[in-house]
Amino acid sequence: MRADRAERGRVVAAECRGRRWNRRTALGAGAAAVGWALAGCSGTAARTAAGPSPSNPRTTLVWAPWRVGWGSSWNAVFLDAVQPFMAEHPGVDVQIDIGGSSGSNDTALIPQIIAGTAPDVYSGYGPTKMIEGGYNLDLAPYLKAQNVDTSIFDQGEYSKFVGSNGVWALPAELSTSAVIVNEGMLDDLGVAYPDRSWDYTSAAALWQQVATKSATPGKSRVGFVYWGQKASYLPGDYYLRGWGASAAAANFSTKCGLDSPQALAFAQWWFPLLVDGVIAWNGAALPWPQQVACGFAGSWSLPGFAAQRSVKWDFWPQPAWPQGTTAYAGNDYYAVSATTKNPELAATFAVWLTTSLTWQQALMRLQLVVPPNSKLWPQWVEVVKAIAPPLADKHLDAFTVAPLQNRAFNHPAFAYGSDEAYSTIGTYTGQIPSGKLDPVGAFRQAAAAVDKLESGLAAAAAASSGLAGRFPTNGRPIAPVVNGV
């Protein structure tokens, strides 16, 4: 068995080697490389249910998992993994609908939901547009009826799906983060490795020690590459949370939080490091590992890291910021269509997908993903080590340090037009590196512009509220369709 695992680890490495790794390719190759866990080892073909008849009525649930890009041949793998649900619910068939999408297919679902033809249960990583538009079923009554303990979820992630008037999605996984440290570079420079309980001052000292600017191509080095995917040069919200700040005053707020004292203190500490070339935004970063000492590591990229043999490296948790360590939390969700014809059954299936140990353990083996249930996080570490031997000697627990303290956070949504709000922020933060705006001025101007934008969108939504009745829904009233997060 050990030899088998070693061979499978080599398959992971071969699949990953030489490819540019982003979220989509990491997940696709991870599935192709380690999907043996179910497809090759289950020994159980997906069972074909008896056809419907007057004496044997059956209900079909259509399920659209986004982690596909694998083609219809993976349908049997998914069906095999949900056999326990079907066994618990005789007369229910689950039909897989990958929808031709290799990623999050949120936007394409909207017209289907309006027409009443959408899959009953779907998943993705762009929940805000679905919640803003009222396209998802409220799951709060079903969670209460099933006595689901939602404290098992990382609350920074879970709060993204919860509003004052309902629960509009459930976590599909905890996409989280650690710091990858280029030990080989530090060895070459004679620089000691950071302590695993490092804080932001010792981290900054290390980054400053290794960073250097050079006019010769390939000779510059940067201490740390940070991740921020919502606006130009804006750090991910989990960095701001380390200072007690956030891009929004609260989740689904009409107020920007970048003008708070905590946010301004963060800006004054963070951006001088950026201007000096000590740290870099991932959107304008030098290549890893040649010129980067420390960088962002997403848990979804583990198959790619398994193939990283050109340099000595390991994972560290994020440094402890003034208010403690933090990590990224994704938006990966399960939701139920507001126009499903089987709301109770579909909600039950969505709850099962996010709470079932059987399904979560299968998903860990399939894609090495961190499950949503925090009680499984220690087990996840051992599963990854067993399935991907190149990662067996790495500190995978670095990915769970912040989540176990309930300190993994995703970018908050604004009440209206979140993508437009973040784009507005980027017009100001993008001027910091060139010195056109100082960090404090950029944050204050961004906050004022977003507040004005949200006020205008709120007024427009109120003026058009009379149109909501045109779309029948079991969820929230429908607001104008806007881009989401």
Coordinates of C-alpha atoms in Angstrom, one line a residue:
M1 CA 0.0 0.0 0.0
R2 CA 2.9 2.4 0.8
A3 CA 4.3 1.7 -2.7
D4 CA 0.9 2.5 -4.2
R5 CA 0.8 5.8 -2.3
A6 CA 4.3 6.7 -3.5
E7 CA 3.3 6.0 -7.1
R8 CA 0.2 8.1 -6.7
G9 CA 2.3 10.9 -5.3
R10 CA 4.4 10.8 -8.4
V11 CA 1.3 11.0 -10.4
V12 CA 0.4 14.2 -8.5
A13 CA 3.8 15.6 -9.2
A14 CA 3.8 14.7 -12.9
E15 CA 0.3 16.2 -13.4
C16 CA 1.4 19.4 -11.7
R17 CA 4.9 19.9 -13.2
G18 CA 5.4 22.6 -15.7
R19 CA 1.9 24.1 -15.5
R20 CA 0.9 27.6 -14.5
W21 CA -1.0 27.2 -11.3
N22 CA -4.1 29.1 -10.5
R23 CA -7.3 28.1 -8.6
R24 CA -8.9 26.4 -11.6
T25 CA -5.9 24.4 -12.8
A26 CA -5.0 23.4 -9.3
L27 CA -8.4 22.0 -8.6
G28 CA -8.7 20.3 -12.0
A29 CA -5.3 18.6 -11.8
G30 CA -5.7 17.8 -8.2
A31 CA -8.9 15.9 -9.0
A32 CA -7.3 14.1 -12.0
A33 CA -4.3 13.2 -9.9
V34 CA -5.9 12.0 -6.7
G35 CA -9.4 11.0 -7.8
W36 CA -8.3 7.4 -7.5
A37 CA -9.4 7.6 -3.9
L38 CA -13.0 7.1 -5.0
A39 CA -12.9 6.1 -8.7
G40 CA -10.2 3.5 -8.2
C41 CA -10.7 2.3 -4.7
S42 CA -14.4 2.3 -4.0
G43 CA -15.1 -0.9 -5.9
T44 CA -18.7 0.3 -6.2
A45 CA -20.3 1.5 -9.4
A46 CA -22.9 4.1 -9.2
R47 CA -26.2 2.3 -8.7
T48 CA -28.9 2.8 -11.2
A49 CA -32.2 3.4 -9.4
A50 CA -35.4 1.7 -10.6
G51 CA -37.5 3.8 -12.9
P52 CA -40.5 5.6 -11.7
S53 CA -43.9 3.9 -11.6
P54 CA -47.2 4.4 -9.9
S55 CA -46.2 2.0 -7.2
N56 CA -42.6 3.3 -7.0
P57 CA -42.7 7.1 -7.3
R58 CA -39.3 8.7 -7.4
T59 CA -38.0 12.3 -7.0
T60 CA -35.0 13.5 -8.9
L61 CA -32.7 16.2 -7.5
V62 CA -30.4 18.0 -10.0
W63 CA -27.1 18.9 -8.5
A64 CA -24.5 21.2 -10.1
P65 CA -21.1 20.9 -8.4
W66 CA -18.7 23.5 -9.7
R67 CA -15.5 21.6 -9.0
V68 CA -15.7 19.8 -12.3
G69 CA -13.9 20.6 -15.5
W70 CA -13.4 16.8 -15.6
G71 CA -16.1 15.9 -18.0
S72 CA -19.2 13.7 -17.6
S73 CA -17.0 10.7 -16.8
W74 CA -16.8 12.0 -13.2
N75 CA -20.5 11.8 -12.7
A76 CA -20.2 8.2 -11.5
V77 CA -17.6 9.3 -9.0
F78 CA -19.9 11.9 -7.6
L79 CA -22.9 9.6 -7.5
D80 CA -20.8 6.9 -5.7
A81 CA -19.9 9.5 -3.1
V82 CA -23.5 10.5 -2.4
Q83 CA -24.9 6.9 -2.2
P84 CA -25.2 7.3 1.6
F85 CA -27.6 10.2 1.1
M86 CA -29.7 8.3 -1.4
A87 CA -29.8 5.3 1.0
E88 CA -31.1 7.6 3.7
H89 CA -33.8 8.9 1.3
P90 CA -35.3 6.0 -0.6
G91 CA -37.0 7.1 -3.7
V92 CA -34.6 10.0 -4.3
D93 CA -32.3 10.1 -7.3
V94 CA -29.4 12.6 -7.7
Q95 CA -28.7 13.8 -11.2
I96 CA -25.3 15.5 -11.9
D97 CA -25.4 18.6 -14.1
I98 CA -21.9 20.0 -14.7
G99 CA -23.4 22.7 -17.0
G100 CA -20.3 22.9 -19.3
S101 CA -18.5 25.0 -16.7
S102 CA -15.0 24.3 -15.4
G103 CA -15.4 26.8 -12.6
S104 CA -17.9 28.7 -10.6
N105 CA -21.0 29.0 -12.8
D106 CA -23.0 31.5 -10.7
T107 CA -23.9 34.0 -13.3
A108 CA -25.1 31.4 -15.8
L109 CA -27.5 30.1 -13.2
I110 CA -29.4 33.3 -12.8
P111 CA -31.6 33.1 -15.9
Q112 CA -32.2 29.5 -15.2
I113 CA -33.4 30.3 -11.7
I114 CA -35.7 33.0 -13.0
A115 CA -37.1 30.5 -15.5
G116 CA -37.5 27.7 -12.9
T117 CA -35.1 25.4 -14.8
A118 CA -32.0 25.7 -12.6
P119 CA -30.4 22.7 -10.8
D120 CA -32.0 22.3 -7.4
V121 CA -28.6 22.4 -5.6
Y122 CA -25.6 24.2 -7.0
S123 CA -22.2 25.4 -5.8
G124 CA -19.7 28.0 -6.7
Y125 CA -17.4 30.7 -5.3
G126 CA -19.3 33.9 -6.3
P127 CA -22.2 34.0 -3.7
T128 CA -22.8 37.7 -3.4
K129 CA -24.6 38.2 -6.7
M130 CA -26.8 35.3 -5.8
I131 CA -27.6 36.7 -2.4
E132 CA -28.0 40.3 -3.6
G133 CA -30.4 39.2 -6.3
G134 CA -32.5 36.9 -4.0
Y135 CA -31.9 33.8 -6.1
N136 CA -31.1 31.4 -3.3
L137 CA -33.5 29.7 -1.0
D138 CA -33.4 30.7 2.7
L139 CA -31.9 27.7 4.5
A140 CA -32.4 29.0 8.0
P141 CA -35.7 27.1 8.7
Y142 CA -34.1 23.8 7.5
L143 CA -31.0 24.3 9.6
K144 CA -33.2 24.9 12.6
A145 CA -35.4 21.9 11.8
Q146 CA -32.4 19.6 11.5
N147 CA -30.7 21.1 14.6
V148 CA -27.5 21.8 12.6
D149 CA -24.7 23.2 14.8
T150 CA -23.3 26.0 12.6
S151 CA -20.5 26.6 15.0
I152 CA -18.6 23.8 13.2
F153 CA -18.0 26.2 10.4
D154 CA -15.3 28.9 10.3
Q155 CA -17.4 31.9 11.3
G156 CA -15.5 34.3 9.0
E157 CA -16.6 32.2 6.0
Y158 CA -20.1 31.4 7.3
S159 CA -21.0 35.0 8.0
K160 CA -20.6 35.7 4.3
F161 CA -23.8 33.7 3.7
V162 CA -25.8 35.0 6.6
G163 CA -28.0 38.1 6.6
S164 CA -30.3 39.5 9.1
N165 CA -33.2 37.9 7.3
G166 CA -31.9 34.4 6.4
V167 CA -29.1 32.0 5.6
W168 CA -28.6 32.0 1.9
A169 CA -25.8 29.4 1.4
L170 CA -23.6 27.0 3.3
P171 CA -19.8 26.4 3.2
A172 CA -18.7 23.8 0.7
E173 CA -15.1 23.8 1.9
L174 CA -12.7 26.1 3.7
S175 CA -10.4 27.4 1.1
T176 CA -7.8 28.9 3.4
S177 CA -4.2 30.0 3.4
A178 CA -0.7 29.8 4.9
V179 CA 2.6 31.4 4.1
I180 CA 5.1 29.5 1.9
V181 CA 8.7 30.2 3.0
N182 CA 11.6 29.8 0.6
E183 CA 14.0 28.0 2.9
G184 CA 16.5 27.5 0.1
M185 CA 16.8 31.3 -0.4
L186 CA 17.2 31.9 3.3
D187 CA 19.9 29.2 3.5
D188 CA 21.8 30.8 0.6
L189 CA 21.6 34.2 2.3
G190 CA 22.5 32.9 5.7
V191 CA 19.2 34.1 7.2
A192 CA 17.6 32.1 10.0
Y193 CA 14.1 30.7 9.5
P194 CA 11.4 32.6 11.2
D195 CA 9.9 31.2 14.4
R196 CA 6.6 29.4 13.8
S197 CA 4.9 31.7 16.2
W198 CA 6.3 34.8 14.5
D199 CA 4.6 38.1 14.7
Y200 CA 4.3 41.0 12.3
T201 CA 7.4 42.9 13.6
S202 CA 9.7 39.9 13.3
A203 CA 8.1 39.1 9.9
A204 CA 8.8 42.6 8.6
A205 CA 12.4 42.4 9.9
L206 CA 12.9 39.2 7.9
W207 CA 11.3 40.6 4.8
Q208 CA 13.5 43.8 5.0
Q209 CA 16.6 41.7 5.5
V210 CA 16.2 39.7 2.3
A211 CA 14.6 42.3 0.0
T212 CA 16.8 44.1 -2.4
K213 CA 16.3 46.2 -5.5
S214 CA 18.5 45.8 -8.6
A215 CA 18.5 47.3 -12.1
T216 CA 19.8 43.9 -13.3
P217 CA 16.9 41.7 -14.5
G218 CA 16.4 38.8 -12.1
K219 CA 18.5 40.2 -9.3
S220 CA 15.9 41.9 -7.3
R221 CA 14.3 40.1 -4.3
V222 CA 11.1 40.7 -2.4
G223 CA 10.4 39.6 1.1
F224 CA 6.7 38.8 0.9
V225 CA 4.1 38.6 -1.8
Y226 CA 0.6 39.2 -0.4
W227 CA -2.7 38.2 -2.0
G228 CA -5.5 40.6 -2.8
Q229 CA -7.9 39.7 -5.5
K230 CA -10.6 42.3 -5.1
A231 CA -8.9 45.6 -6.0
S232 CA -5.6 46.8 -7.3
Y233 CA -3.0 46.7 -4.5
L234 CA -5.7 46.2 -1.8
P235 CA -4.6 43.5 0.6
G236 CA -7.0 40.6 1.2
D237 CA -9.4 41.5 4.0
Y238 CA -7.8 38.9 6.3
Y239 CA -4.7 41.1 6.5
L240 CA -6.8 44.1 7.5
R241 CA -8.6 41.9 10.1
G242 CA -5.3 41.4 11.8
W243 CA -5.6 45.1 12.7
G244 CA -9.2 45.0 13.6
A245 CA -10.1 46.6 10.3
S246 CA -12.1 45.6 7.2
A247 CA -12.9 46.9 3.7
A248 CA -16.6 47.1 4.7
A249 CA -17.9 48.4 8.0
A250 CA -19.8 45.1 8.2
N251 CA -20.9 42.3 5.9
F252 CA -23.5 43.6 3.4
S253 CA -23.0 47.1 4.7
T254 CA -23.5 50.3 2.7
K255 CA -20.5 51.8 4.5
C256 CA -16.9 51.3 3.6
G257 CA -14.6 50.6 6.5
L258 CA -11.3 51.9 5.1
D259 CA -11.5 55.2 6.9
S260 CA -11.7 53.6 10.4
P261 CA -8.8 54.4 12.8
Q262 CA -7.8 50.7 12.6
A263 CA -7.7 50.6 8.8
L264 CA -5.7 53.8 8.7
A265 CA -3.2 52.4 11.2
F266 CA -2.9 49.3 9.0
A267 CA -2.3 51.4 5.9
Q268 CA 0.4 53.4 7.6
W269 CA 2.3 50.2 8.6
W270 CA 1.7 48.1 5.4
F271 CA 2.1 50.4 2.4
P272 CA 5.5 51.9 3.2
L273 CA 6.8 48.3 3.0
L274 CA 5.2 48.1 -0.4
V275 CA 6.6 51.4 -1.7
D276 CA 10.1 50.3 -0.5
G277 CA 9.9 47.0 -2.4
V278 CA 9.9 44.9 0.8
I279 CA 6.5 43.4 0.0
A280 CA 4.6 43.1 -3.3
W281 CA 1.0 42.7 -4.4
N282 CA 0.4 39.4 -6.2
G283 CA -0.8 41.3 -9.2
A284 CA 2.6 42.8 -9.8
A285 CA 5.0 40.3 -8.1
L286 CA 8.4 38.9 -9.0
P287 CA 8.5 35.2 -9.8
W288 CA 8.5 32.5 -7.2
P289 CA 10.8 30.9 -6.1
Q290 CA 13.6 32.7 -7.9
Q291 CA 13.0 36.2 -6.4
V292 CA 10.5 35.7 -3.5
A293 CA 11.3 34.8 0.1
C294 CA 7.8 34.4 1.4
G295 CA 4.4 34.2 -0.4
F296 CA 0.7 33.4 -0.2
A297 CA -0.2 29.7 -0.3
G298 CA -3.8 28.8 -1.0
S299 CA -4.9 25.4 0.2
W300 CA -6.5 24.7 -3.2
S301 CA -3.0 24.8 -4.7
L302 CA -1.6 21.9 -2.8
P303 CA -1.2 19.6 -5.9
G304 CA 1.0 22.3 -7.4
F305 CA 3.1 22.7 -4.3
A306 CA 3.5 18.9 -4.3
A307 CA 5.4 19.3 -7.5
Q308 CA 7.6 22.1 -6.3
R309 CA 11.0 20.4 -6.2
S310 CA 13.3 23.2 -7.4
V311 CA 13.8 24.7 -4.0
K312 CA 13.6 23.8 -0.3
W313 CA 10.5 25.2 1.2
D314 CA 7.8 24.8 3.9
F315 CA 4.5 26.3 5.1
W316 CA 4.2 28.7 8.0
P317 CA 1.1 30.2 9.5
Q318 CA 0.4 33.9 8.9
P319 CA 2.3 36.1 11.4
A320 CA 0.4 37.3 14.4
W321 CA -0.7 40.8 13.6
P322 CA -1.6 43.3 16.4
Q323 CA -4.9 41.4 17.0
G324 CA -3.7 37.9 16.2
T325 CA -2.9 35.7 13.3
T326 CA -5.4 35.5 10.4
A327 CA -5.9 33.5 7.2
Y328 CA -8.0 33.7 4.1
A329 CA -11.4 32.0 4.0
G330 CA -13.0 31.4 0.6
N331 CA -16.5 31.9 -0.7
D332 CA -17.1 28.3 -1.7
Y333 CA -20.7 27.5 -1.1
Y334 CA -23.7 25.2 -1.6
A335 CA -27.1 26.8 -2.3
V336 CA -30.6 25.9 -3.3
S337 CA -32.5 27.5 -6.1
A338 CA -35.3 29.8 -4.9
T339 CA -37.5 28.2 -7.6
T340 CA -36.8 24.6 -6.8
K341 CA -39.8 22.4 -7.0
N342 CA -38.6 20.4 -4.0
P343 CA -37.4 23.0 -1.5
E344 CA -37.4 20.7 1.6
L345 CA -35.6 17.9 -0.1
A346 CA -33.1 20.1 -1.9
A347 CA -32.3 21.9 1.4
T348 CA -31.8 18.6 3.1
F349 CA -29.3 17.6 0.4
A350 CA -27.4 20.9 0.7
V351 CA -27.2 20.5 4.5
W352 CA -26.0 16.9 4.0
L353 CA -23.3 18.1 1.6
T354 CA -21.9 20.5 4.1
T355 CA -22.3 18.4 7.3
S356 CA -21.9 14.8 6.2
L357 CA -18.6 13.3 7.3
T358 CA -18.9 10.7 4.6
W359 CA -19.0 13.3 1.8
Q360 CA -16.4 15.6 3.3
Q361 CA -14.0 12.7 3.8
A362 CA -14.5 11.8 0.1
L363 CA -13.9 15.3 -1.0
M364 CA -10.7 15.5 1.0
R365 CA -9.4 12.4 -0.8
L366 CA -10.6 13.6 -4.2
Q367 CA -9.1 17.1 -4.1
L368 CA -7.2 17.6 -0.8
V369 CA -9.6 20.4 0.1
V370 CA -10.1 21.6 3.7
P371 CA -13.6 20.5 4.7
P372 CA -16.0 23.0 6.1
N373 CA -16.4 21.0 9.4
S374 CA -13.7 22.2 11.8
K375 CA -13.8 18.9 13.6
L376 CA -12.2 17.3 10.6
W377 CA -9.3 19.7 10.1
P378 CA -6.8 17.6 12.1
Q379 CA -7.9 14.6 10.0
W380 CA -7.4 16.6 6.8
V381 CA -3.7 17.0 7.6
E382 CA -3.2 13.3 7.9
V383 CA -5.3 12.6 4.7
V384 CA -3.2 15.0 2.6
K385 CA 0.1 13.5 3.9
A386 CA -1.2 10.0 3.0
I387 CA -2.4 10.8 -0.4
A388 CA 0.3 13.2 -1.5
P389 CA 3.6 11.9 -0.2
P390 CA 5.6 14.9 -1.4
L391 CA 3.7 17.0 1.2
A392 CA 4.2 14.5 4.0
D393 CA 7.1 16.3 5.6
K394 CA 5.5 19.8 5.3
H395 CA 3.8 21.7 8.1
L396 CA 0.3 21.4 6.7
D397 CA -1.0 22.4 10.1
A398 CA 0.0 26.0 9.2
F399 CA -3.3 26.1 7.2
T400 CA -5.4 25.4 10.3
V401 CA -3.7 27.6 12.9
A402 CA -5.9 30.7 12.2
P403 CA -9.1 28.8 11.3
L404 CA -8.9 26.8 14.6
Q405 CA -9.0 30.2 16.3
N406 CA -12.0 31.2 14.1
R407 CA -9.8 33.8 12.5
A408 CA -10.1 32.9 8.8
F409 CA -11.8 35.8 6.9
N410 CA -13.0 36.4 3.4
H411 CA -13.6 39.8 1.7
P412 CA -17.0 41.2 2.9
A413 CA -19.7 42.0 0.5
F414 CA -21.2 45.5 0.3
A415 CA -25.0 45.9 0.3
Y416 CA -25.1 46.8 -3.4
G417 CA -22.8 46.3 -6.3
S418 CA -19.9 44.7 -4.5
D419 CA -17.7 44.3 -7.5
E420 CA -18.3 48.0 -8.5
A421 CA -17.5 49.0 -4.9
Y422 CA -14.2 47.1 -4.9
S423 CA -13.3 48.4 -8.3
T424 CA -13.9 51.9 -6.9
I425 CA -11.5 51.2 -4.1
G426 CA -8.9 50.0 -6.6
T427 CA -8.8 53.4 -8.3
Y428 CA -7.4 54.8 -5.1
T429 CA -5.3 52.0 -3.7
G430 CA -3.7 51.6 -7.2
Q431 CA -2.2 55.0 -6.9
I432 CA -0.3 54.3 -3.7
P433 CA 2.8 52.5 -5.2
S434 CA 3.6 55.4 -7.5
G435 CA 3.2 58.0 -4.7
K436 CA 0.3 59.8 -6.4
L437 CA -1.7 59.2 -3.2
D438 CA -0.4 58.5 0.3
P439 CA -1.9 55.4 2.1
V440 CA -4.1 57.4 4.5
G441 CA -5.4 59.7 1.8
A442 CA -6.1 56.8 -0.6
F443 CA -8.1 54.9 2.1
R444 CA -10.1 57.9 3.1
Q445 CA -10.9 58.9 -0.5
A446 CA -11.8 55.3 -1.3
A447 CA -14.2 55.1 1.7
A448 CA -15.9 58.4 0.7
A449 CA -16.3 57.2 -2.9
V450 CA -17.8 53.8 -1.9
D451 CA -20.2 55.4 0.6
K452 CA -21.4 57.7 -2.2
L453 CA -21.8 54.7 -4.6
E454 CA -23.7 52.6 -2.1
S455 CA -26.0 55.5 -1.3
G456 CA -26.9 55.9 -5.0
L457 CA -27.4 52.2 -5.5
A458 CA -29.6 51.9 -2.4
A459 CA -31.8 54.7 -3.7
A460 CA -32.0 53.0 -7.1
A461 CA -32.9 49.7 -5.5
A462 CA -35.7 51.3 -3.5
A463 CA -37.1 53.0 -6.6
S464 CA -37.2 49.7 -8.5
S465 CA -38.6 47.6 -5.6
G466 CA -42.0 47.4 -7.2
L467 CA -40.5 45.1 -9.9
A468 CA -39.7 42.4 -7.3
G469 CA -43.1 40.8 -7.5
R470 CA -42.5 39.8 -11.2
F471 CA -40.2 37.0 -10.1
P472 CA -41.8 34.4 -7.8
T473 CA -39.4 33.3 -5.1
N474 CA -39.3 31.5 -1.8
G475 CA -36.4 33.6 -0.8
R476 CA -35.7 37.3 -0.4
P477 CA -37.4 39.9 -2.6
I478 CA -35.4 40.3 -5.7
A479 CA -33.2 43.3 -6.0
P480 CA -31.7 44.6 -9.3
V481 CA -29.2 42.2 -10.8
V482 CA -25.7 43.5 -10.0
N483 CA -22.3 42.0 -10.1
G484 CA -21.3 40.2 -6.9
V485 CA -18.2 39.0 -5.0

